[in-house]
């Protein structure tokens, strides 16, 4: 198969011919139809993920067609059109048995714990637990854009953030995650503010129904009548995390979605404010496969439009450049030819 490999962290990315994977006993091999280029892949390439063993193939936001099935798989057959959460759960640990597959204690992540989907084929574990059937008519590019960012944002806004119609929501960082969160919060009836340093990203956020804010935390508090009910740090930097927490009103909820690699330094969250204002600080880490149908229904009905976030489709030969430039242009790049 063709795959995009790197052999050194931060080193050269090149398309190579390598052996195709065999399906794990409880898993499948998927012929990749589309795969998103995500900032998490960039972090992995840069050496920020301790799970990665070199040489490595990135890619975790995928959709495609089942091409091979392990002996223990009962629910899936060759030819099925599927996607998968980036957290592939074991299905057997205490978290999985409670339904919280997104924080599985024995999770596997394509593109991190093993080779990912910047390739024509990818192996996925525990297929009966993790695969999600695609609705007829949903393109692979749209399904891949649900991948980690849209599903994570959906869980962050709807499930963890418990957004309600009429609430003020502020989203820091208007890349793929932030724009997803904005679209979802607007669809849920919230009044959404967008913060970013890029005018182009703010323009896109505005086109999705958010009000751009410049002028920092004070401007956010003023525009939200004393602070937001719900804040999201969709970028994942110490500064945006702290600013998002400072933007809340009493009893507000903060959901951290953007990754915060410790190498960037840890955010100095003012915990005295968390106490005095009874703030909630929450994380959001993907979404379990069993939670996808509610999200897919909203996409099929047209209430949510993840396809609008896909601003570039490229071939595998252009994936290296897309990975190097991830986050520089607004919207999501999806690899759709291999
Ligand atoms: Zn588990
Ligand atoms: Zn991702």
Coordinates of C-alpha atoms in Angstrom, one line a residue, residues 85-337:
X85 CA -13.8 7.3 16.7
X86 CA -10.1 8.2 17.1
X87 CA -10.3 6.5 20.5
X88 CA -10.8 2.8 19.7
X89 CA -12.0 1.3 22.9
X90 CA -11.4 -2.2 24.2
X91 CA -15.0 -2.9 25.1
X92 CA -14.1 -4.8 28.3
X93 CA -12.6 -2.4 30.9
X94 CA -14.6 -0.7 33.7
X95 CA -14.9 2.6 31.7
X96 CA -16.2 0.7 28.6
X97 CA -18.6 -1.3 30.6
X98 CA -20.0 2.0 32.0
X99 CA -20.4 3.2 28.4
X100 CA -17.5 5.7 28.6
X101 CA -15.5 4.2 25.7
X102 CA -13.9 7.6 25.0
X103 CA -11.8 7.2 28.1
X104 CA -11.1 3.5 27.8
X105 CA -8.2 2.4 30.0
X106 CA -6.8 0.2 27.2
X107 CA -7.6 2.3 24.2
X108 CA -5.9 2.2 20.9
X109 CA -5.6 5.1 18.5
X110 CA -4.8 4.7 14.8
X111 CA -2.1 7.1 13.9
X112 CA -0.7 7.1 17.5
X113 CA -0.6 3.6 19.1
X114 CA -0.2 2.0 15.6
X115 CA 0.0 3.1 12.0
X116 CA -2.8 5.4 10.9
X117 CA -4.9 6.4 7.9
X118 CA -2.5 8.5 5.9
X119 CA -2.4 5.4 3.8
X120 CA -4.6 3.4 1.4
X121 CA -5.3 0.9 4.1
X122 CA -5.5 1.0 8.0
X123 CA -6.0 -1.7 10.6
X124 CA -8.6 -1.0 13.4
X125 CA -9.0 -3.0 16.6
X126 CA -12.1 -4.2 18.4
X127 CA -14.3 -3.6 15.3
X128 CA -17.6 -4.7 16.9
X129 CA -17.1 -2.1 19.6
X130 CA -15.8 0.8 17.5
X131 CA -17.0 0.9 13.9
X132 CA -19.9 3.2 13.0
X133 CA -22.0 2.5 9.9
X134 CA -22.2 5.5 7.5
X135 CA -25.6 6.7 6.4
X136 CA -26.3 6.1 2.7
X137 CA -25.3 9.2 0.7
X138 CA -22.8 10.6 3.3
X139 CA -19.5 11.1 1.5
X140 CA -16.3 9.7 2.9
X141 CA -14.9 13.3 3.1
X142 CA -17.9 14.4 5.3
X143 CA -17.6 11.4 7.5
X144 CA -13.9 11.9 7.9
X145 CA -14.5 15.5 8.9
X146 CA -16.7 14.2 11.8
X147 CA -13.5 12.3 12.8
X148 CA -12.0 13.6 16.0
X149 CA -12.8 17.3 15.7
X150 CA -16.5 17.4 15.0
X151 CA -17.3 14.5 17.3
X152 CA -15.1 15.8 20.1
X153 CA -16.7 19.3 19.7
X154 CA -20.2 17.7 19.7
X155 CA -19.4 16.0 23.0
X156 CA -17.8 19.1 24.4
X157 CA -20.7 21.4 23.6
X158 CA -23.7 19.1 24.0
X159 CA -22.7 16.4 26.4
X160 CA -19.9 17.8 28.6
X161 CA -20.8 21.5 28.2
X162 CA -24.6 20.9 28.5
X163 CA -25.3 23.9 26.3
X164 CA -28.8 25.3 26.4
X165 CA -30.6 27.6 23.9
X166 CA -30.1 31.3 24.7
X167 CA -26.8 30.8 26.6
X168 CA -23.7 32.7 25.9
X169 CA -20.9 30.5 24.6
X170 CA -17.3 31.7 23.8
X171 CA -15.0 29.7 21.7
X172 CA -11.2 30.4 21.8
X173 CA -9.5 29.2 18.6
X174 CA -11.3 29.0 15.3
X175 CA -9.5 26.1 13.6
X176 CA -11.2 22.8 12.8
X177 CA -12.2 22.1 16.4
X178 CA -13.4 25.7 17.1
X179 CA -15.4 26.1 13.9
X180 CA -17.1 22.7 14.6
X181 CA -17.9 23.8 18.1
X182 CA -19.3 27.1 16.8
X183 CA -21.5 25.4 14.3
X184 CA -22.8 23.0 16.9
X185 CA -23.5 25.6 19.6
X186 CA -25.3 27.9 17.1
X187 CA -27.4 24.9 16.0
X188 CA -28.3 24.3 19.6
X189 CA -29.6 27.9 19.9
X190 CA -26.7 29.5 21.8
X191 CA -25.4 33.0 21.2
X192 CA -21.7 32.3 20.3
X193 CA -18.7 34.5 20.4
X194 CA -15.5 33.6 18.5
X195 CA -11.9 34.6 19.5
X196 CA -8.9 34.1 17.2
X197 CA -5.9 36.1 16.1
X198 CA -6.6 35.3 12.4
X199 CA -9.0 37.6 10.6
X200 CA -9.6 34.8 8.0
X201 CA -10.6 32.4 10.8
X202 CA -12.9 35.0 12.4
X203 CA -14.5 35.6 9.0
X204 CA -15.3 31.8 8.7
X205 CA -16.5 31.8 12.3
X206 CA -18.9 34.7 11.5
X207 CA -20.2 32.8 8.4
X208 CA -21.2 30.0 10.8
X209 CA -23.2 32.3 13.0
X210 CA -20.6 33.4 15.6
X211 CA -19.9 37.0 16.6
X212 CA -16.1 37.7 16.3
X213 CA -14.6 39.4 19.4
X214 CA -11.3 41.1 19.6
X215 CA -10.1 42.9 22.8
X216 CA -9.5 40.0 25.0
X217 CA -11.3 38.7 28.1
X218 CA -12.8 42.1 29.1
X219 CA -14.4 42.4 25.7
X220 CA -15.9 38.9 26.0
X221 CA -17.3 39.6 29.5
X222 CA -18.8 42.9 28.2
X223 CA -20.4 41.2 25.2
X224 CA -21.8 38.4 27.3
X225 CA -23.4 40.5 30.0
X226 CA -20.9 39.6 32.7
X227 CA -19.4 36.4 31.3
X228 CA -20.2 33.4 29.2
X229 CA -22.2 30.4 30.5
X230 CA -19.9 28.0 28.6
X231 CA -16.3 28.5 27.4
X232 CA -14.3 26.3 25.2
X233 CA -10.5 26.4 24.6
X234 CA -10.4 24.8 21.1
X235 CA -6.8 25.8 20.5
X236 CA -5.1 24.3 23.5
X237 CA -2.5 26.8 24.7
X238 CA -1.8 28.0 28.3
X239 CA -3.0 31.5 27.3
X240 CA -6.3 30.5 25.6
X241 CA -7.1 28.0 28.4
X242 CA -6.7 30.7 31.1
X243 CA -8.5 33.3 29.1
X244 CA -11.4 30.9 28.4
X245 CA -11.8 30.2 32.2
X246 CA -11.6 34.0 32.9
X247 CA -14.4 34.6 30.5
X248 CA -17.0 32.7 32.5
X249 CA -19.8 34.1 34.7
X250 CA -20.4 32.6 38.1
X251 CA -21.3 28.8 37.9
X252 CA -20.0 28.8 34.3
X253 CA -18.6 25.7 32.6
X254 CA -15.3 25.5 30.9
X255 CA -14.6 22.6 28.5
X256 CA -11.0 22.0 27.4
X257 CA -10.9 20.5 23.9
X258 CA -7.6 21.6 22.5
X259 CA -4.6 19.5 23.5
X260 CA -2.2 21.1 25.9
X261 CA 1.2 19.4 25.4
X262 CA 3.1 19.9 28.7
X263 CA 6.1 20.9 26.6
X264 CA 4.3 24.2 26.0
X265 CA 4.1 24.9 29.7
X266 CA 1.0 24.3 31.8
X267 CA -1.8 26.8 32.1
X268 CA -1.9 28.8 35.4
X269 CA -5.6 28.4 35.9
X270 CA -6.8 30.7 38.7
X271 CA -8.3 28.1 41.0
X272 CA -9.3 30.7 43.6
X273 CA -11.8 32.0 41.0
X274 CA -13.0 28.4 40.3
X275 CA -13.8 28.2 44.0
X276 CA -15.3 31.6 44.5
X277 CA -17.5 31.4 41.4
X278 CA -18.2 27.7 41.5
X279 CA -16.9 27.2 38.0
X280 CA -16.8 23.8 36.4
X281 CA -13.7 22.7 34.5
X282 CA -14.3 19.7 32.2
X283 CA -12.4 17.8 29.5
X284 CA -13.7 16.3 26.3
X285 CA -11.8 13.4 24.7
X286 CA -13.5 12.1 21.5
X287 CA -16.9 10.4 21.6
X288 CA -17.9 6.8 21.9
X289 CA -19.1 4.9 18.8
X290 CA -22.5 4.3 20.4
X291 CA -23.0 8.1 20.7
X292 CA -22.5 8.7 17.0
X293 CA -26.1 7.9 15.7
X294 CA -27.5 11.1 17.4
X295 CA -24.8 13.2 15.7
X296 CA -25.3 11.4 12.3
X297 CA -29.0 12.1 12.5
X298 CA -28.4 15.8 12.9
X299 CA -26.0 15.7 9.9
X300 CA -28.4 13.8 7.7
X301 CA -31.2 16.2 8.5
X302 CA -29.0 19.1 7.6
X303 CA -29.1 20.8 11.0
X304 CA -25.3 20.2 11.2
X305 CA -23.1 20.7 8.2
X306 CA -19.6 19.3 8.8
X307 CA -19.1 19.3 5.1
X308 CA -18.8 23.1 5.2
X309 CA -15.7 22.8 7.3
X310 CA -13.9 20.9 4.5
X311 CA -12.2 23.7 2.6
X312 CA -9.5 21.6 0.9
X313 CA -9.3 18.1 -0.6
X314 CA -5.8 16.8 -1.5
X315 CA -4.1 13.6 -2.6
X316 CA -1.6 11.7 -0.4
X317 CA 1.3 13.2 -2.3
X318 CA 0.2 16.6 -0.9
X319 CA -0.4 15.4 2.6
X320 CA 3.1 16.2 3.9
X321 CA 2.7 19.8 3.0
X322 CA -0.9 19.9 4.4
X323 CA 0.5 18.4 7.7
X324 CA 3.3 20.9 7.9
X325 CA 0.8 23.8 7.3
X326 CA -2.0 22.5 9.5
X327 CA -3.9 25.4 11.2
X328 CA -2.4 28.1 8.9
X329 CA -5.4 28.4 6.7
X330 CA -9.0 28.2 8.1
X331 CA -11.0 25.1 7.7
X332 CA -10.1 21.4 7.4
X333 CA -7.9 19.6 4.8
X334 CA -9.1 16.1 3.9
X335 CA -7.0 13.6 1.9
X336 CA -9.3 11.9 -0.6
X337 CA -7.0 10.1 -3.0

